[in-house]
Short mmCIF file of C-alpha atoms and ligand atoms in Angstrom, two decimals:
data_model
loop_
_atom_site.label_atom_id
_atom_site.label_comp_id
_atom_site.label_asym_id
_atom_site.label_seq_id
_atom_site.Cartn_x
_atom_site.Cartn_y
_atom_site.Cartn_z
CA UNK A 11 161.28 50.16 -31.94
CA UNK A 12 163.90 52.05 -32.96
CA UNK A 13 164.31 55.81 -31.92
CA UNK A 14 163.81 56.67 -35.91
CA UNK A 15 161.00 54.52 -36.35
CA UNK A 16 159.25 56.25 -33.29
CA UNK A 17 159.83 59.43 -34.48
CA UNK A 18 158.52 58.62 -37.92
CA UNK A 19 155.55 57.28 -35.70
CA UNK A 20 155.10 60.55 -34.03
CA UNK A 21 155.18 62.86 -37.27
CA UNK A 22 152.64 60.44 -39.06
CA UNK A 23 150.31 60.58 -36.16
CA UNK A 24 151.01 64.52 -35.32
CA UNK A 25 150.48 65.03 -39.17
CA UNK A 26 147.58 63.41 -39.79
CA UNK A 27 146.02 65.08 -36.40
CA UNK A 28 146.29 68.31 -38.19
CA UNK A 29 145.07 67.60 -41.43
CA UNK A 30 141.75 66.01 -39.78
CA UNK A 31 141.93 69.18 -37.48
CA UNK A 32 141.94 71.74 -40.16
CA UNK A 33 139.20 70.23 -42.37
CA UNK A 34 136.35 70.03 -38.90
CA UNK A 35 137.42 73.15 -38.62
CA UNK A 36 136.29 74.11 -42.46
CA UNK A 37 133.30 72.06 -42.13
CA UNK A 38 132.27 73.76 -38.66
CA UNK A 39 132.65 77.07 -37.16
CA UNK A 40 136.11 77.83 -38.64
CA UNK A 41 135.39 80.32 -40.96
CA UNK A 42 136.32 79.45 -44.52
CA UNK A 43 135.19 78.54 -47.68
CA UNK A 44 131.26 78.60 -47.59
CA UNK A 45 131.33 79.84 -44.00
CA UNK A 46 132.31 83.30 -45.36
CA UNK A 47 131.15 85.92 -47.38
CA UNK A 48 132.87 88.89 -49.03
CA UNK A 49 131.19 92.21 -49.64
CA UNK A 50 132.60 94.68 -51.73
CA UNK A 51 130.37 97.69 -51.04
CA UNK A 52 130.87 101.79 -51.30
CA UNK A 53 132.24 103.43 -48.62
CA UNK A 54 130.08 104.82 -45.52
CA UNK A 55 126.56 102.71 -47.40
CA UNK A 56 125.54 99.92 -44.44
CA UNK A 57 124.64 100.11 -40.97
CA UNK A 58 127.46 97.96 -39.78
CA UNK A 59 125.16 96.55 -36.89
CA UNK A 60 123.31 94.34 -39.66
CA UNK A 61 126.51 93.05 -40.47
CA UNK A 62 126.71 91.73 -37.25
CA UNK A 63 123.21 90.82 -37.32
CA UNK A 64 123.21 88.51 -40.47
CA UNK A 65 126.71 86.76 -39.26
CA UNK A 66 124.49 85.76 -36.03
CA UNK A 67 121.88 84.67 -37.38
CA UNK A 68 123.23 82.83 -40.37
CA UNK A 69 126.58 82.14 -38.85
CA UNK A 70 128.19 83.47 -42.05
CA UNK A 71 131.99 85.61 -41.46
CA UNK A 72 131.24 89.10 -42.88
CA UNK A 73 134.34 90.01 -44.98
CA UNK A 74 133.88 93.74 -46.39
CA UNK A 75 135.30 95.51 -48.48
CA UNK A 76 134.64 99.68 -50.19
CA UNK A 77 135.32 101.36 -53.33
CA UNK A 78 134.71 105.17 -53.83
CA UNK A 79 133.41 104.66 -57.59
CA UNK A 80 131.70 102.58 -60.42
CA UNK A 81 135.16 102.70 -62.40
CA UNK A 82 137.45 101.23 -59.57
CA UNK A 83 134.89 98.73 -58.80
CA UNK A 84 134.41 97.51 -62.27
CA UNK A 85 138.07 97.53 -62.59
CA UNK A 86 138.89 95.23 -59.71
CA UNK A 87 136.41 92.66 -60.85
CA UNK A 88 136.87 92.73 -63.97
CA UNK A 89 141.38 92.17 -63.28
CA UNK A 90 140.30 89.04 -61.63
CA UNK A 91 142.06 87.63 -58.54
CA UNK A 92 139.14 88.61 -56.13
CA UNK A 93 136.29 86.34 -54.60
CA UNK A 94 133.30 89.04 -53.96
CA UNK A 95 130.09 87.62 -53.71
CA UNK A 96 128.21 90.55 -53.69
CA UNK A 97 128.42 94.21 -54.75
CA UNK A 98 126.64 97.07 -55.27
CA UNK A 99 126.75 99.14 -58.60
CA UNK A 100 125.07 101.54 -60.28
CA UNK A 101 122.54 101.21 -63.25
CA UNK A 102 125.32 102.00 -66.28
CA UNK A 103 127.71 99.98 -64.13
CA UNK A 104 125.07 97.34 -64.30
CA UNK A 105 124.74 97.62 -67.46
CA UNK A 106 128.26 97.50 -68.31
CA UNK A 107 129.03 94.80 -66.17
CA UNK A 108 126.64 92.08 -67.89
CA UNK A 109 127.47 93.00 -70.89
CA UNK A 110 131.58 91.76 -69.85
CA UNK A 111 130.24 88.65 -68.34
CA UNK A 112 131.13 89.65 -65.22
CA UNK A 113 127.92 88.81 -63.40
CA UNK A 114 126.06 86.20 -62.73
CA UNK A 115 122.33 85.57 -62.81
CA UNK A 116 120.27 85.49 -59.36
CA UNK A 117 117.80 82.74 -57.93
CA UNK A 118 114.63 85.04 -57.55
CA UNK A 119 113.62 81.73 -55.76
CA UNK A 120 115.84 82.44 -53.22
CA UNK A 121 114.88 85.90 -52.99
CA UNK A 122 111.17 85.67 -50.61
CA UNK A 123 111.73 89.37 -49.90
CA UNK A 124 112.16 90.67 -53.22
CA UNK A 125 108.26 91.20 -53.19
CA UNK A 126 108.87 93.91 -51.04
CA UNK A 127 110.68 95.84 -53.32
CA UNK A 128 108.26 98.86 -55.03
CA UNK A 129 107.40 97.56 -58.73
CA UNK A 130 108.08 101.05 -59.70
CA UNK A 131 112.35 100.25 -59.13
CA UNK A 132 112.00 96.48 -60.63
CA UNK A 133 112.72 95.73 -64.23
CA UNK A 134 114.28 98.69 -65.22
CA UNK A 135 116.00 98.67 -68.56
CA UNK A 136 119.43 98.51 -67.28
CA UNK A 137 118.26 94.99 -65.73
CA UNK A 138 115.16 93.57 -67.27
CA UNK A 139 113.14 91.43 -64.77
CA UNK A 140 116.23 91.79 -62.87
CA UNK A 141 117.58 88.70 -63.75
CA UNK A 142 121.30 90.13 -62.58
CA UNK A 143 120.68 93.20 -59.81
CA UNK A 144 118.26 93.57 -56.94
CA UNK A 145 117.19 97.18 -55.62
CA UNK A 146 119.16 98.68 -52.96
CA UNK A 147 119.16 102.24 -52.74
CA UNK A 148 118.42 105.69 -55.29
CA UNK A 149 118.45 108.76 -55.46
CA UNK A 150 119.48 111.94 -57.33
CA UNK A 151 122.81 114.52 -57.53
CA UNK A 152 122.18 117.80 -56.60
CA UNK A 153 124.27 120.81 -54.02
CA UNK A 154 124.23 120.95 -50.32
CA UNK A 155 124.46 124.42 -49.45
CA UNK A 156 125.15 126.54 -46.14
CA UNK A 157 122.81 130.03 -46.19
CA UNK A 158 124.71 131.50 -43.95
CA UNK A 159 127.98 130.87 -46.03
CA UNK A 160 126.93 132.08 -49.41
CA UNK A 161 125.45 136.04 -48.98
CA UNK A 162 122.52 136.33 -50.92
CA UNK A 163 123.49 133.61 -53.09
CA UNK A 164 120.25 131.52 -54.06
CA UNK A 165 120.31 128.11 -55.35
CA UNK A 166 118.04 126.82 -58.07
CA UNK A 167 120.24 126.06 -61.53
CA UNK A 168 123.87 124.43 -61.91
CA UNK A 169 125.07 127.98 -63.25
CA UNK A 170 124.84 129.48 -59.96
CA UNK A 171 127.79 127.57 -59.01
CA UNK A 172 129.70 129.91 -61.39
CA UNK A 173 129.04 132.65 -59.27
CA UNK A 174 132.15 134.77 -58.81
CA UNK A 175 131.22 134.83 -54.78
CA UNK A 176 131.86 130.91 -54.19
CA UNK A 177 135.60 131.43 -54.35
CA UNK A 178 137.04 128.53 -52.83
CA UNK A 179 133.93 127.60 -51.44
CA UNK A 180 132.63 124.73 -53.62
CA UNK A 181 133.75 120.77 -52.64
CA UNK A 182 133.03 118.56 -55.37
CA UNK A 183 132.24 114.68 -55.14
CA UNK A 184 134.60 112.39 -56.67
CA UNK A 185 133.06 110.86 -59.55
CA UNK A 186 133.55 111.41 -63.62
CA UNK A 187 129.62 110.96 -64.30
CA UNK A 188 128.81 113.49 -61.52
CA UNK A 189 131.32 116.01 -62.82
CA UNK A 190 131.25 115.96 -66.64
CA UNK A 191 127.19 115.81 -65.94
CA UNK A 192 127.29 118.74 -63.83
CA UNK A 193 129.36 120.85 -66.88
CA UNK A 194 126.84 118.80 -69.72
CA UNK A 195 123.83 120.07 -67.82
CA UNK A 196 124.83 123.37 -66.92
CA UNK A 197 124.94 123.93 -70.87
CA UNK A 198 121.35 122.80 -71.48
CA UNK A 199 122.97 119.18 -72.83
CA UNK A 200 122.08 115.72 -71.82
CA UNK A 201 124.90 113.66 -68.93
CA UNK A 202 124.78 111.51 -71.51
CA UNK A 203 125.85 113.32 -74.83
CA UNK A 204 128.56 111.75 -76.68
CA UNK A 205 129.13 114.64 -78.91
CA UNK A 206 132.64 115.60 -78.80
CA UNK A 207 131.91 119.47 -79.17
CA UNK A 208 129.58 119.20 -76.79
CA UNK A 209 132.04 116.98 -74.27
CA UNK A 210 135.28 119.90 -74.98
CA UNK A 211 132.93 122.60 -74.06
CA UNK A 212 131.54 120.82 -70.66
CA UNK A 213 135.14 120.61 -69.79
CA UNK A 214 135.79 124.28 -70.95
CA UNK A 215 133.12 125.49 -68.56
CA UNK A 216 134.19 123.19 -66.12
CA UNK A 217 137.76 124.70 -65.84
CA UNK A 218 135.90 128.23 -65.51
CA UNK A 219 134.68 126.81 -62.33
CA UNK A 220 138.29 125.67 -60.71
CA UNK A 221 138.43 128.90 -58.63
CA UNK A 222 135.49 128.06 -56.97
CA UNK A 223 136.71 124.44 -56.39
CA UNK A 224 138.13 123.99 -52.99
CA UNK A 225 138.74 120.16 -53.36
CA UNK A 226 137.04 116.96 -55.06
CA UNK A 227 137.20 114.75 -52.50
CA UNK A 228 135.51 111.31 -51.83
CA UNK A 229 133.22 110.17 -48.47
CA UNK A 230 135.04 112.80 -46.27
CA UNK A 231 133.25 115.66 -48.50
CA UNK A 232 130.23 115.07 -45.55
CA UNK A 233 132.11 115.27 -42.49
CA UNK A 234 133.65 118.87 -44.42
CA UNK A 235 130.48 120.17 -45.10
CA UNK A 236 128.38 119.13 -41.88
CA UNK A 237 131.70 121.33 -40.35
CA UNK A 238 131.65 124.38 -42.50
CA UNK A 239 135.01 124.37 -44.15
CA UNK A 240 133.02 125.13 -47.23
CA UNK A 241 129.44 126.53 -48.34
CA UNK A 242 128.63 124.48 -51.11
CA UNK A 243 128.77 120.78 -52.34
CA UNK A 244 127.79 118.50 -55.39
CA UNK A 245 126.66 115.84 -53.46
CA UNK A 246 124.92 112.68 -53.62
CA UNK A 247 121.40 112.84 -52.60
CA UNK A 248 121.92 110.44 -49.66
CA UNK A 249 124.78 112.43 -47.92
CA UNK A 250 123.09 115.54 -48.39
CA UNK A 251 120.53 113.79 -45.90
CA UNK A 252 123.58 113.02 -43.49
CA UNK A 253 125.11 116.41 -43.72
CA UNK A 254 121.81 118.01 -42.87
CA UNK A 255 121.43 115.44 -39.91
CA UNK A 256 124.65 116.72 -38.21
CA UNK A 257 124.14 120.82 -39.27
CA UNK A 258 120.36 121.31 -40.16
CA UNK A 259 121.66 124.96 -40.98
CA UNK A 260 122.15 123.07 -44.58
CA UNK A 261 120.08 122.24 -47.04
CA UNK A 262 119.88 120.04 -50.55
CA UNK A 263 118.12 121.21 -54.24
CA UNK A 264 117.92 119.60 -57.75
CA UNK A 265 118.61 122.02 -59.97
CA UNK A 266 116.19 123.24 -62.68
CA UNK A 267 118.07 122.28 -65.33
CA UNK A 268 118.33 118.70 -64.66
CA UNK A 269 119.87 116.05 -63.40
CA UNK A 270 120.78 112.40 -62.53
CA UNK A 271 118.90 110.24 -61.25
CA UNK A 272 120.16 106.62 -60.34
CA UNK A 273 120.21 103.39 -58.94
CA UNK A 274 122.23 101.34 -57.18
CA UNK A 275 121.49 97.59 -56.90
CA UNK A 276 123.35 94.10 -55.32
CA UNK A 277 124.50 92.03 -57.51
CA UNK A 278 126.57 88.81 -57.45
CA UNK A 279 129.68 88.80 -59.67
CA UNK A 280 131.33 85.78 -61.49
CA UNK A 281 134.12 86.20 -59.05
CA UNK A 282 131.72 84.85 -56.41
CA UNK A 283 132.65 81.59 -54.12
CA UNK A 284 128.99 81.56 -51.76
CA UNK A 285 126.87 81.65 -54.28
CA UNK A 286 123.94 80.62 -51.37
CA UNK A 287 125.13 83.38 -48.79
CA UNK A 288 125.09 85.78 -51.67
CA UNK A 289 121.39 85.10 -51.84
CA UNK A 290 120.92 84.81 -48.31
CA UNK A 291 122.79 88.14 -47.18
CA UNK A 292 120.45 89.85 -50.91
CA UNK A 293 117.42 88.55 -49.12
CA UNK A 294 118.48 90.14 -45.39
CA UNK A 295 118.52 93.30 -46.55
CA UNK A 296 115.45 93.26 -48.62
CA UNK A 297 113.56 92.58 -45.47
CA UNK A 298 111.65 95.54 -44.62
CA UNK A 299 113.04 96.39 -40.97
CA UNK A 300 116.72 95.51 -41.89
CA UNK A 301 116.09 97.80 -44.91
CA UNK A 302 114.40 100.76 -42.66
CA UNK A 303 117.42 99.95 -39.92
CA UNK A 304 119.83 101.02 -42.98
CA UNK A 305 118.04 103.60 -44.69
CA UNK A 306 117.89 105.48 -41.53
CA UNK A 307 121.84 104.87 -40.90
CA UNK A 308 123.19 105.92 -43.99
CA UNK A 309 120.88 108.22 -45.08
CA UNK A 310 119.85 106.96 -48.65
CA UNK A 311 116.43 106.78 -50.18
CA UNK A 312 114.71 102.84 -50.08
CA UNK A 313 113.16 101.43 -53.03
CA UNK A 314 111.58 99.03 -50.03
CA UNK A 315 107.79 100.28 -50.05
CA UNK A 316 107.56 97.96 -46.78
CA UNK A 317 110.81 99.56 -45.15
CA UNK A 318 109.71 102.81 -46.22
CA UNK A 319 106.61 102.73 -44.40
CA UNK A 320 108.14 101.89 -41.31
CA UNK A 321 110.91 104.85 -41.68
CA UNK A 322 109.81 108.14 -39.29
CA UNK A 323 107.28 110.70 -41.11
CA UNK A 324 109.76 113.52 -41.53
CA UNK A 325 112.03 111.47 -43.50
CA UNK A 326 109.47 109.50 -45.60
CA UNK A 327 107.67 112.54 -46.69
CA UNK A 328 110.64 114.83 -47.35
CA UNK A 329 110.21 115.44 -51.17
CA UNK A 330 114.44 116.93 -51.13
CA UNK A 331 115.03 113.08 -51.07
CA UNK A 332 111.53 110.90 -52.00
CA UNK A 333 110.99 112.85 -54.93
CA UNK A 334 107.65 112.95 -56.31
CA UNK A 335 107.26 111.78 -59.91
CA UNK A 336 107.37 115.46 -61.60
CA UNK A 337 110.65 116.13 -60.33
CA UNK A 338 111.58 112.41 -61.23
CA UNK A 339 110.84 112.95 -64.84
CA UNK A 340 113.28 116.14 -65.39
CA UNK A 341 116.38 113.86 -64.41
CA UNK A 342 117.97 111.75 -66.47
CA UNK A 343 119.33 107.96 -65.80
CA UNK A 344 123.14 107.58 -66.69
CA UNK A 345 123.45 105.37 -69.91
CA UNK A 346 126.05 102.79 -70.25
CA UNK A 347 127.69 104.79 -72.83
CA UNK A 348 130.33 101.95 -74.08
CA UNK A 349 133.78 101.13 -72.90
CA UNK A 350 135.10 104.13 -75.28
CA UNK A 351 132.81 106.80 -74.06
CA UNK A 352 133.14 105.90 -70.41
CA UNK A 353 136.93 105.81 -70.91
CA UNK A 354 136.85 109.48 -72.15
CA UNK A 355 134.76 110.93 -69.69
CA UNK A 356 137.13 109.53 -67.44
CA UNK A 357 140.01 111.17 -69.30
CA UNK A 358 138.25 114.41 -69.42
CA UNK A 359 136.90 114.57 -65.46
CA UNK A 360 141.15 113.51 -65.20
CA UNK A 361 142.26 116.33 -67.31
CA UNK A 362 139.81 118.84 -65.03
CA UNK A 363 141.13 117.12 -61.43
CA UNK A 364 145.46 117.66 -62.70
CA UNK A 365 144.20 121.24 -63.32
CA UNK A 366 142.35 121.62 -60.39
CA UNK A 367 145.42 120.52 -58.24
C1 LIG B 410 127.73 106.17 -50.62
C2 LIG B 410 127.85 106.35 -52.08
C3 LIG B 410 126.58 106.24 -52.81
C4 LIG B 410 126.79 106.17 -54.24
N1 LIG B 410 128.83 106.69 -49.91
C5 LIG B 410 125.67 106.64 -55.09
N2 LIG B 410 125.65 105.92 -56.25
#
């Protein structure tokens, strides 16, 4: 044999080596194709221990991903060019969502678990029989706020947030919803009004507020308030419940006037490649000790009636974040108020945020 017809001997052999190599490797523990799974999730909402967990036991790679709102999320799936399997959005997001195709519908076959979910959060009219979105957590918007910080101050109605005292004292989550509904329902309107009188007058108000505002700021708004570089919040429902485990100085109401209520399920969008560990990792966390495990981590309220019986008294029973059903029935569900209306409550919580910096 020639030296050239050796080497040509060695590549072919080398060559094919690799090729068989690569594709055990797919079919076994290498992680690719069905042997991973890609989350796209919000920020600081899993214990990351049942990551772990459900990679064990199902020997699935965990690839995970956050977004601070409903608006980036939808924005990113909707572009294309990803491959989650599962997320987690909100109702109107929900909504939304089907109505762009960008979901697909679930196996309730393989979903065993799904009977532990409280019939009180299924088939909701964002998601009838929930043929597209599984419960996963709820909860309501409301302020955290620091007695000690505020005087005399009282909390009880979104007005009081006006009050000339709270100067530079008020953090603000990050959200459009949460922030035109705050200005809508300090007025006496509905976070859904689509009024345009009604939507230039929210954001009037709003702008009255600004000296108050000391920053809108996204997950680090808990760390800043469990420190006390500011008295008052509009927080989520579930990090008021982390706040007050790190400073129980603080403490959460809904105010009188209303507010939201909401609900944030899994789903599996269209971009989706594991289709079957998109069902498997839905059906983990509906079972009722993985669901306690992360309801007790982040801090959010389960829609799991098993998981929620096996959470610790004090938190099961405190009405600030299990509401009962009177409170329940003052607050109002975000609608999915049409590409339009969401895009201009988006301008408008914009316009606030450039004046606020
Ligand atoms: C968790 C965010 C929860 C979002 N950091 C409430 N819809």
């Amino acid at each position: 044999m020639t030296q050239l017809v050796r080497m040509f001997v060695i590549v072919f052999v080398v060559s094919f080596g690799l090729i068989y190599l690569t594709s055990y490797l797919n079919d076994s523990e290498g992680y690719s194709g069905s042997n991973t799974l890609t989350i796209y999730n919000w920020g600081d909402y899993v214990d990351p221990e049942l990551l772990d967990r459900f990679e064990d036991e199902t020997g699935i790679k965990v690839i995970y991903q956050t977004f601070d709102s409903n608006e980036a999320m939808m924005t990113k799936i909707g572009q294309g060019g990803t491959t989650f399997d599962v997320s987690i959005p909100s109702e109107y997001a929900i909504s939304k969502m089907k109505e762009d195709g960008l979901l697909l519908k679930l196996d309730h076959s393989k979903l065993p678990n799904l009977k532990y979910i409280d019939p009180r959060f299924m088939n909701l009219s964002f998601d009838p029989d929930n043929a597209y979105s599984i419960p996963y957590f709820w909860g309501t918007v409301g302020i955290v706020f620091n007695p000690e910080l505020v005087g005399d101050l009282t909390f009880s109605s979104w007005n009081d947030l006006w009050d000339k005292s709270l100067r530079n004292q008020i953090l603000l989550l990050d959200g459009a919803r949460e922030v035109m509904g705050m200005g809508l329902n300090s007025l006496g309107y509905s976070l859904n009004d689509t009024e345009e009188a009604h939507l230039q007058e929210a954001k009037a108000k709003l702008l009255q507020m600004t000296p108050n505002v000391k920053a809108i700021v996204g997950d680090e708004i808990k760390m800043l308030l469990a420190n006390e570089e500011a008295a008052v919040g509009l927080v989520w429902s579930g990090d008021a419940s982390e706040i007050m485990d790190e400073n129980d100085k603080l403490d959460y109401i809904v105010p009188e006037e209303g507010s939201n209520l909401w609900f944030d399920n899994m789903v599996i969008p269209k971009t989706a490649k594991n289709i079957e560990g998109a069902h498997q990792f839905i059906n983990f966390m509906l079972d009722p000790e993985v669901a306690a495990q992360n309801a007790e981590y982040v801090g959010y309220s389960t829609p799991n009636e098993a998981a929620l019986a096996l959470l610790p008294e004090e938190i099961a029973s405190d009405e600030r974040f299990y509401p009962d059903e009177e409170l329940t029935e003052r607050l109002e569900v975000y609608d999915n108020l049409g590409k339009r209306m969401l895009a201009h409550y988006n301008e408008l919580f914009l316009e606030f945020k450039m004046h606020k910096k």
